[in-house]
Coordinates of C-alpha atoms in Angstrom, one line a residue:
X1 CA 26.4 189.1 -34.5
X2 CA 29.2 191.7 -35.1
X3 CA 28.7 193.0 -31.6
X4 CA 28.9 189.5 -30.3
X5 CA 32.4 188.8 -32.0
X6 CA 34.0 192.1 -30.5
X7 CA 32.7 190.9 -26.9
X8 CA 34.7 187.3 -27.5
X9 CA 37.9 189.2 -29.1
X10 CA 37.8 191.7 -26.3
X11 CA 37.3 189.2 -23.8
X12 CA 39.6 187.1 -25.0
X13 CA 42.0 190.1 -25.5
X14 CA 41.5 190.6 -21.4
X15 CA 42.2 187.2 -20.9
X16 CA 45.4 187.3 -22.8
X17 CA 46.5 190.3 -20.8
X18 CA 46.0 189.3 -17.3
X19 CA 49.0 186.7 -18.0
X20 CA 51.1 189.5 -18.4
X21 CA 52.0 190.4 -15.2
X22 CA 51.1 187.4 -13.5
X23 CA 54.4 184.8 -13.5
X24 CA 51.9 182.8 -11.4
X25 CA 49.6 182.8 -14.1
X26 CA 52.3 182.2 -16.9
X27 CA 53.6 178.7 -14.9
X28 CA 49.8 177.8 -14.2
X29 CA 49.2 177.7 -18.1
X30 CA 52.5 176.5 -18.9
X31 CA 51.3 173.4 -16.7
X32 CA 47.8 173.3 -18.4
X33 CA 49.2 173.6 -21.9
X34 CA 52.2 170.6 -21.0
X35 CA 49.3 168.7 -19.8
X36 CA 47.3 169.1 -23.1
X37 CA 50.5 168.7 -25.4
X38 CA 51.0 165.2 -23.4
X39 CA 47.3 163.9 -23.8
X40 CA 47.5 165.1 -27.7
X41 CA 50.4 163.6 -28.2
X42 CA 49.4 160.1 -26.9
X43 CA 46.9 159.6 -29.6
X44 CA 49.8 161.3 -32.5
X45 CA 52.1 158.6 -31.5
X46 CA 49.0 155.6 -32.2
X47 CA 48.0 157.6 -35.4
X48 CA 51.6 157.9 -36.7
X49 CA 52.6 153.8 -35.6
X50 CA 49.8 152.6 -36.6
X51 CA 49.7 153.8 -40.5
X52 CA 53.5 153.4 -41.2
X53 CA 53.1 149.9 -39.8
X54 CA 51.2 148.8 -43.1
X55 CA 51.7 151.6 -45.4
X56 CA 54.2 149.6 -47.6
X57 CA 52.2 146.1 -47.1
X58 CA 49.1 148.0 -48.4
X59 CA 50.7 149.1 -51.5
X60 CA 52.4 145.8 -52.6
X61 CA 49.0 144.2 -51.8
X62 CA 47.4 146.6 -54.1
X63 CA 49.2 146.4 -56.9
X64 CA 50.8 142.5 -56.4
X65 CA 54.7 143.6 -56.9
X66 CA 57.4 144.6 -54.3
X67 CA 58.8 147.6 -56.4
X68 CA 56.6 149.7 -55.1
X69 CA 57.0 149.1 -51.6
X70 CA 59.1 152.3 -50.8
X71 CA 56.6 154.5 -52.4
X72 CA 54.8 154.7 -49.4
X73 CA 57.2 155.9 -47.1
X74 CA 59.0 158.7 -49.6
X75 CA 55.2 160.1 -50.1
X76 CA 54.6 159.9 -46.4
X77 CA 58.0 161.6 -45.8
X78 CA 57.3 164.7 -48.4
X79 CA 54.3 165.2 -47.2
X80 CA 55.4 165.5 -43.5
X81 CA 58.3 168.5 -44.8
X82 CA 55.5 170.0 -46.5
X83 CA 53.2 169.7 -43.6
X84 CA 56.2 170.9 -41.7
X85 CA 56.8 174.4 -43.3
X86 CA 52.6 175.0 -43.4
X87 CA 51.9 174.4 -39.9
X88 CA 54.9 176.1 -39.1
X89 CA 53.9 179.2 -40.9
X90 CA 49.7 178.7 -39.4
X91 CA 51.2 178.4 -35.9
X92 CA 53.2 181.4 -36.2
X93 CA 50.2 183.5 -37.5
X94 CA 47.5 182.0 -35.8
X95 CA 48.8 180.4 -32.5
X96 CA 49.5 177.0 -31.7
X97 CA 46.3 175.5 -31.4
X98 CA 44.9 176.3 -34.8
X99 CA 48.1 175.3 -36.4
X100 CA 48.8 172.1 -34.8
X101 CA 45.3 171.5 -34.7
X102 CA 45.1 171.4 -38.3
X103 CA 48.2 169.4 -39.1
X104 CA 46.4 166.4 -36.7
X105 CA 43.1 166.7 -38.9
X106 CA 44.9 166.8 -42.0
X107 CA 46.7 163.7 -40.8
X108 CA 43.6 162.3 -40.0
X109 CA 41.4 162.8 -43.1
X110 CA 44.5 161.8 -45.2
X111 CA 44.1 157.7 -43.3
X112 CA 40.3 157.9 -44.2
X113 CA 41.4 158.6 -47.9
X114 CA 43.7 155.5 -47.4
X115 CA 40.9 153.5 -46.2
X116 CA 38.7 154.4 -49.0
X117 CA 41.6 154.2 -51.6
X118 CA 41.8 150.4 -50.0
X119 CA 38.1 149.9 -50.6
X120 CA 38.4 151.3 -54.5
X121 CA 41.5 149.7 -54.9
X122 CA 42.5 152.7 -56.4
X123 CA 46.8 153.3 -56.5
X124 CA 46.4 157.2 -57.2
X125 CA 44.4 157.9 -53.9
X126 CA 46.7 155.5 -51.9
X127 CA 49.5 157.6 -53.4
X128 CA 47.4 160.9 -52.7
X129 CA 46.2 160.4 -49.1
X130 CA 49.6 159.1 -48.4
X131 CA 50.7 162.1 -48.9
X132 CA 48.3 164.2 -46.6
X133 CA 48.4 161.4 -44.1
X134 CA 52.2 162.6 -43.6
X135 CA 50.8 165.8 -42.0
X136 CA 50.3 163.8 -38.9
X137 CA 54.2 163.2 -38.4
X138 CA 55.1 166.5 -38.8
X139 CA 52.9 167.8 -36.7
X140 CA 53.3 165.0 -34.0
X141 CA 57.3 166.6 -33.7
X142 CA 56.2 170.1 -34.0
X143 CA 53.7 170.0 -31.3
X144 CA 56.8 169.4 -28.6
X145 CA 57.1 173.5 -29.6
X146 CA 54.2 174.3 -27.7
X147 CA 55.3 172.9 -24.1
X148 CA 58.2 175.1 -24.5
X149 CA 56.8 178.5 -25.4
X150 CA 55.8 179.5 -21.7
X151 CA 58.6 177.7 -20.4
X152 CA 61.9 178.9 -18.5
X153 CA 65.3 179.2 -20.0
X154 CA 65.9 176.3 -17.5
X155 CA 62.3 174.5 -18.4
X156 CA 62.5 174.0 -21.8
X157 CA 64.3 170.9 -22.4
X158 CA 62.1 169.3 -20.0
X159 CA 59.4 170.7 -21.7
X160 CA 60.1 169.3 -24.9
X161 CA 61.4 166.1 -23.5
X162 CA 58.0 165.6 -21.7
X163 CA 56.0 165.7 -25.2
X164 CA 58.3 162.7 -26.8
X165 CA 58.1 160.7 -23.6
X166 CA 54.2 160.8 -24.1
X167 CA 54.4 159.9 -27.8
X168 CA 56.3 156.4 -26.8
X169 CA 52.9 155.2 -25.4
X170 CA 51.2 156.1 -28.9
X171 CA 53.7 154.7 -30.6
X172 CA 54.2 151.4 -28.7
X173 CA 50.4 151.1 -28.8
X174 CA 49.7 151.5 -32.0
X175 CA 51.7 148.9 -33.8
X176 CA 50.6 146.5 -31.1
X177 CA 46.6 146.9 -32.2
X178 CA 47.2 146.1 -36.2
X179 CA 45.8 142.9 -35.6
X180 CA 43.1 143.8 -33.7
X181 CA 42.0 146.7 -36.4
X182 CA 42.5 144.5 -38.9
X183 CA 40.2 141.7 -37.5
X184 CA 37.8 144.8 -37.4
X185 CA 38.0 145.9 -40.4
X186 CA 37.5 142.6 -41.9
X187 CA 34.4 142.6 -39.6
X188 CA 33.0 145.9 -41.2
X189 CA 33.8 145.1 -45.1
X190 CA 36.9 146.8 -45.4
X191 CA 40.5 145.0 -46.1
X192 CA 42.6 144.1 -43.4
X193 CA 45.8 145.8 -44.0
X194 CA 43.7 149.4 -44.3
X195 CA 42.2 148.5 -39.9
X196 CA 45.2 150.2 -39.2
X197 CA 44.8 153.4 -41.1
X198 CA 40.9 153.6 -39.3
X199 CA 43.3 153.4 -35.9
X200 CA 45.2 156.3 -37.2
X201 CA 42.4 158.2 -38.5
X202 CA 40.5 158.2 -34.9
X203 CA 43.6 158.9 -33.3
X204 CA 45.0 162.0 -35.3
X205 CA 41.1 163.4 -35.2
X206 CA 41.2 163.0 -31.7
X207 CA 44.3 164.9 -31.1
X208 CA 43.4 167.6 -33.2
X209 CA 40.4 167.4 -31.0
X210 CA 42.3 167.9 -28.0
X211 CA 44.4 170.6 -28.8
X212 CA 41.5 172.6 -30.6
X213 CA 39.2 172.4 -27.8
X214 CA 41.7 172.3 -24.8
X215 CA 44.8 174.6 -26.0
X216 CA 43.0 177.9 -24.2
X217 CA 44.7 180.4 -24.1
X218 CA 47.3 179.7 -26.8
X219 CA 50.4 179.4 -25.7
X220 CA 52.2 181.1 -28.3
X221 CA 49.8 183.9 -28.8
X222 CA 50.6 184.5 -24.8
X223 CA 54.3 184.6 -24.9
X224 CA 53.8 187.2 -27.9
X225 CA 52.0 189.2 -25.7
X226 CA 54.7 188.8 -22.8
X227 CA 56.8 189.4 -25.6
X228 CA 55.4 192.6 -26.7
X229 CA 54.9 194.3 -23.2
X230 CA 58.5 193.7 -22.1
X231 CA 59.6 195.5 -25.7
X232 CA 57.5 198.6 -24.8
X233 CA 59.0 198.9 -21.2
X234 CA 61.9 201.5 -21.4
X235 CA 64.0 199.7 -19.2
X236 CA 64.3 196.8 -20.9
X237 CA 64.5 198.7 -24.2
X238 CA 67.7 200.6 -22.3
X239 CA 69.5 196.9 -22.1
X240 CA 69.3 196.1 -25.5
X241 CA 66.6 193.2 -25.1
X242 CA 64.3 194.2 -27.7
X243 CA 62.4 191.8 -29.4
X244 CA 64.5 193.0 -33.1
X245 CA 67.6 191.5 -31.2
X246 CA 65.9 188.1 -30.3
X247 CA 67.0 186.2 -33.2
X248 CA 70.7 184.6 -32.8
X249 CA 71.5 183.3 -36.4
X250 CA 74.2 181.2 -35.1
X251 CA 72.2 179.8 -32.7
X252 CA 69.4 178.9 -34.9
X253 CA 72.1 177.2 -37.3
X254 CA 73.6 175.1 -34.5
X255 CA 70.2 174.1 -33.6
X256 CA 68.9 173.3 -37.0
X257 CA 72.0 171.3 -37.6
X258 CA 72.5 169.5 -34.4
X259 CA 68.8 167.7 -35.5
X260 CA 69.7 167.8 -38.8
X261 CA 72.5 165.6 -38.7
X262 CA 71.8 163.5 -35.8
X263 CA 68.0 162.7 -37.8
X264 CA 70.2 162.0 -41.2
X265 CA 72.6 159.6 -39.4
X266 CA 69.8 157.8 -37.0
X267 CA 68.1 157.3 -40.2
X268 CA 70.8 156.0 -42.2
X269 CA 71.8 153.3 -39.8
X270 CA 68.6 152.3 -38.8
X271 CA 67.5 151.6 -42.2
X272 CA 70.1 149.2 -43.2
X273 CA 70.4 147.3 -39.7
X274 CA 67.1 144.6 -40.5
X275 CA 68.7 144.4 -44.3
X276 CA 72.0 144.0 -42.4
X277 CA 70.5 141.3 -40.1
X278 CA 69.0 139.3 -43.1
X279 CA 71.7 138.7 -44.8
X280 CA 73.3 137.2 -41.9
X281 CA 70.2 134.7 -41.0
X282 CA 68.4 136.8 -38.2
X283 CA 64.8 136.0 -37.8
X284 CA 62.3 138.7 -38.4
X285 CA 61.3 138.0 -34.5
X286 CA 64.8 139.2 -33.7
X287 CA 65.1 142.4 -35.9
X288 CA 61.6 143.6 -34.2
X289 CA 63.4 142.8 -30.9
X290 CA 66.5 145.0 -32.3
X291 CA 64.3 147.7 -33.1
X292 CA 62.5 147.7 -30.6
X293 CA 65.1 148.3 -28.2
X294 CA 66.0 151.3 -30.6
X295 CA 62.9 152.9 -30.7
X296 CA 62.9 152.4 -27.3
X297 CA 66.3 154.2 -26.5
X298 CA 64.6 157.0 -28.9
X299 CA 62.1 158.2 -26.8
X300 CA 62.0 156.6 -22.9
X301 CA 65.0 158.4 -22.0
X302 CA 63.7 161.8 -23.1
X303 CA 62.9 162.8 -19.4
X304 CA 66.2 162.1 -18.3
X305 CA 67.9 164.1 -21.4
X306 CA 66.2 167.1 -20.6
X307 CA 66.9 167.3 -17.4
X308 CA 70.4 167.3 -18.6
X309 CA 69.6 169.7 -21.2
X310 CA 68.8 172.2 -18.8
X311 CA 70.8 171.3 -15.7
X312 CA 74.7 171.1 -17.6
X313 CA 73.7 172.8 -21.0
X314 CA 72.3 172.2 -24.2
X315 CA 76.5 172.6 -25.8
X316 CA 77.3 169.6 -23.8
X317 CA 74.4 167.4 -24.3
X318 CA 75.2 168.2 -28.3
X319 CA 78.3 167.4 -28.2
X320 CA 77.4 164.2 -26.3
X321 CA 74.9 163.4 -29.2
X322 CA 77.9 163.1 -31.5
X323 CA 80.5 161.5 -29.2
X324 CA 77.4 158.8 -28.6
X325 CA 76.2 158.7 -32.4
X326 CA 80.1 158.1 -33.3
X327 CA 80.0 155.1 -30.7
X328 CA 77.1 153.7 -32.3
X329 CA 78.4 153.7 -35.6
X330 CA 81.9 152.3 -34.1
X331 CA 80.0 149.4 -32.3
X332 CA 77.9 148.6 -35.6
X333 CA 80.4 148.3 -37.7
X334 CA 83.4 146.3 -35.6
X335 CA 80.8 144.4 -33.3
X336 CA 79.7 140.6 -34.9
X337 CA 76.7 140.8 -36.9
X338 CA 75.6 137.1 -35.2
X339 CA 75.5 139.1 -32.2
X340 CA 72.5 140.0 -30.7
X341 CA 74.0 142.0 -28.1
X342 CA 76.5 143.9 -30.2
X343 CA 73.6 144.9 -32.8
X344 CA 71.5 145.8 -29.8
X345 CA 74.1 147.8 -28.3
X346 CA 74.7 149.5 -31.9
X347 CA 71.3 150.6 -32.1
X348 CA 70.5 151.8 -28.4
X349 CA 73.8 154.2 -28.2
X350 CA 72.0 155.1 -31.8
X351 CA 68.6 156.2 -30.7
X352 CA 70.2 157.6 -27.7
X353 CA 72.6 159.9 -29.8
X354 CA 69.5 160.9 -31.8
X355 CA 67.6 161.6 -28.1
X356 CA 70.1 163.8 -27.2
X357 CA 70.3 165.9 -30.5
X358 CA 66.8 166.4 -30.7
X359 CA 66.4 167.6 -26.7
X360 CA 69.5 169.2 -27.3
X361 CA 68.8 170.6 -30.6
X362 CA 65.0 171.8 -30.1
X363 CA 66.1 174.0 -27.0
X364 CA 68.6 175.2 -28.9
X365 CA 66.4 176.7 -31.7
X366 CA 63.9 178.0 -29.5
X367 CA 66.3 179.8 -27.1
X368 CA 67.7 181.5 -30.1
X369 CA 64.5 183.0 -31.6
X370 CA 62.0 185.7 -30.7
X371 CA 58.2 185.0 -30.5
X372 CA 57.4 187.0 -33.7
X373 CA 59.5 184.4 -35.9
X374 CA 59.4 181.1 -33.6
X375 CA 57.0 179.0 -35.2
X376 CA 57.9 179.9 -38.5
X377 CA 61.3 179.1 -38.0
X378 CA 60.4 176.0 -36.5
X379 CA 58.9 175.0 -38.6
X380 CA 61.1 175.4 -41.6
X381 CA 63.9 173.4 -39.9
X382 CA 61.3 170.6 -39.5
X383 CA 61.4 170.1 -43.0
X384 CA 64.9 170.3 -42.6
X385 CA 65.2 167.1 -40.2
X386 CA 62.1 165.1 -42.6
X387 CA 64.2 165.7 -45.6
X388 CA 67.0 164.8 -44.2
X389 CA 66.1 161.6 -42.8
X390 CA 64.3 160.7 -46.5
X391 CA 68.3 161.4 -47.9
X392 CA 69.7 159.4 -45.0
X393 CA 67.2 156.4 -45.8
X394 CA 67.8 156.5 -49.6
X395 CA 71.8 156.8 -49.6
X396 CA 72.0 154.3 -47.0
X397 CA 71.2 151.8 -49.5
X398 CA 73.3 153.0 -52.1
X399 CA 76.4 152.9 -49.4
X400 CA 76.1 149.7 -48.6
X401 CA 75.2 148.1 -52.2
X402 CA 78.7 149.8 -52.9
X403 CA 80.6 149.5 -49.8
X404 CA 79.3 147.6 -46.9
X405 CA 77.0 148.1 -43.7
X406 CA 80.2 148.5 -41.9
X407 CA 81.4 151.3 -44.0
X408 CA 77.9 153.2 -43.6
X409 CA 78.1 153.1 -40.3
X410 CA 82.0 154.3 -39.1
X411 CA 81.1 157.2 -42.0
X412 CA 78.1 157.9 -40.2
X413 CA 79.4 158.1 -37.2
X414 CA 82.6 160.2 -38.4
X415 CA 79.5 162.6 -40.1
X416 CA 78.3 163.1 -36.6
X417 CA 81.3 164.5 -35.5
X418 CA 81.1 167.8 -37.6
X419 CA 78.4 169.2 -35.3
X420 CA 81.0 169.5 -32.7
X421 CA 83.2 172.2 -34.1
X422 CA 79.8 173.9 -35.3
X423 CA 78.7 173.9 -31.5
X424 CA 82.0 176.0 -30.5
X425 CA 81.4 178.4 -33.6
X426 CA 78.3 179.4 -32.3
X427 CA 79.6 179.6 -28.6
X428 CA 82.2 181.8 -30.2
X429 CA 79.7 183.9 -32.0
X430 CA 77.4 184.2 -28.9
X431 CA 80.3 186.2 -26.9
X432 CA 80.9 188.2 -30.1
X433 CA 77.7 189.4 -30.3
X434 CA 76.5 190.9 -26.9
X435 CA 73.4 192.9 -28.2
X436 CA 72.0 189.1 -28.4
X437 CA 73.6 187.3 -25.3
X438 CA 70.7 189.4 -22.9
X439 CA 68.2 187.3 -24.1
X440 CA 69.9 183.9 -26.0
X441 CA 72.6 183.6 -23.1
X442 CA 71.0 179.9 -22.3
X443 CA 70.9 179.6 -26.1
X444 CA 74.1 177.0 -26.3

């Protein structure tokens, strides 16, 4: 058996190698692993739609009072920034595919606790699986990380943007088929509102699935090994682009911020706008439609965006992120709130803004760390962007019980406009620091 095990790790060891030299190679699994990233994410976005959908129905249903209605979504939301930092730190150590791999089955087992929880009518494992179910989010926008670890310093956007594109079709679908699953579930014995939660099971099983089975070679573990041969040649070593020198600090701090602040103020807005609508007599019908649009504007555009991203650079395309979030918050605040096309407006430039920072953003971060701290890093600023859109959500409300919606949303958009002056500090610090411009110079 020992004999066995070195043949795989020496055969896998060969495989890994014969990428090195090969650019041919690199692009051919850069394809594969874009391709595998797209089918896994597919069945993310329907595990992640799905359980949100009914997550807060399920608890009020449970325990027959509306108070705990935003439980749901805060435990959902911690559990993703934990998630977050722990498959960061698995992906970093063991590749890509075990990490992600494990996030998507954690996900998974935490909607079959929620089914069960549902079955027991028992609070504390709704509470509990909630949690762990929250490891499908985070992983869901950590797996856009692994398109772009092979990819180009011109590739990467389009990379990333190609993994949220493929979520929208989870996403759309998943919401779409509560019905159904809950006709189902009815069918089989188990309560309606938990069909959902079976729906997201399947699917986050399924992508973990996909990415343990299909995510050969890993990705990440590749571009170590690219990483590590170009350190040991002597020529390189002679320009300065050793691997010690690969992470920009500024550059990780614009990129971390640029999603940071785009996911606090998407949040923020987007929270209040159906509250927003009710008190002003829109039907339910017509804050779907709203949002809708919004989630739309969120993720179909992605393909475009980083296309941008790459072509005119990622300081433009963050700066644009602001200029549009600002927009957003200027159209939501002075435009009629009996007007449908106003609110829609408000809430397309909003998901657009937060396209942009997150394409923007995500190349950002990746072009200003080294392969030996990526996915760590990565990671850690993924809790970053989950925590920040739980703050975002809960001081919303706090704004406009104070203040008004109006109010929320010209601060927000005023917010927004700090990441601009952050962008030219770390364009300054780039040109200050050339020992890191030979390998971060597409970095902002």
């Amino acid at each position: 058996m020992m004999r066995n095990r070195m043949k795989k790790k020496d055969a896998q060891s060969a495989l890994i190698q014969s990428y090195i030299g090969s650019s041919e190679k690199q692009q051919q699994l850069y394809k594969k692993t874009l391709i595998v990233v797209i089918l896994s994410q597919i069945f993310g976005g329907a595990g992640l739609a799905a359980g949100i959908t009914v997550g807060a129905l399920l608890a009020q249903d449970m325990l027959g009072t509306d108070s705990v209605t935003g439980i749901p979504t805060a435990l959902f939301t911690l559990g993703s920034a934990g998630a977050a930092l722990f498959v960061g730190r698995l992906s970093q150590r063991y590749g890509r595919r075990f990490g992600l791999a494990s996030g998507f089955l954690a996900g998974g087992l935490g909607a079959i606790g929620v089914v069960f929880a549902a079955l027991t009518n028992n609070i504390f494992l709704l509470f509990g699986s909630l949690l762990i179910y929250g490891a499908g989010s985070a992983t869901n926008l950590q797996a856009r990380y692994a398109g772009a670890d092979l990819a180009g310093s011109r590739q990467r956007a389009q990379a990333v943007s190609m993994a949220m594109v493929s979520t929208t079709f989870g996403a759309v679908a998943g919401p779409n088929l509560v019905g159904v699953m809950g006709n189902f579930a009815t069918s089989i014995g188990i309560p309606a509102l938990a069909g959902p939660f079976l729906l997201a099971a399947s699917a986050y099983i399924l992508a973990g699935l996909v990415l343990l089975i299909l995510l050969r070679p890993d990705p990440l573990i590749v571009a170590k090994a690219i990483a590590t041969a170009q350190k040991t040649d002597s020529k390189l070593q002679v320009a300065g682009n050793s691997d010690t020198f690969l992470l920009n600090k500024r550059g990780v701090f614009a990129g971390a911020a640029v999603m940071v602040f785009t996911q606090f103020v998407m949040t923020a807005i987007m929270t209040m706008t159906p509250i927003h609508m009710g008190h002003y007599g829109h039907t339910l019908q017509a804050v779907g439609l709203v949002i809708g649009f919004h989630i739309g504007a969120m993720f179909l555009p992605s393909l475009v965006t980083g296309y941008l991203v790459d072509k005119i650079g990622r300081a433009v395309m963050a700066i644009a992120s602001a200029v549009t979030l600002l927009v957003s918050g200027i159209v939501a605040a002075l435009g009629s709130a009996d007007s449908m096309v106003a609110l829609v407006t408000a809430l397309v430039l909003l998901g657009l803004g937060w396209n942009f920072g997150l394409i923007s953003g995500t190349a950002i971060l990746v072009d200003a760390t080294s392969t030996s701290t990526r996915a760590k890093t990565q990671g850690s600023v993924d809790v970053g962007i989950a925590l920040s859109g739980a703050i975002g959500g809960g001081l919303s409300g706090l704004v406009v019980a104070h203040f008004s919606y109006g109010i929320l949303s010209i601060a927000c958009g005023i917010f927004s406009l700090l990441l601009i002056p952050i962008i030219i500090w770390a364009r300054i610090g780039k040109h200050k620091e050339p020992s890191q411009i030979q390998v971060t110079e597409n970095s902002i």
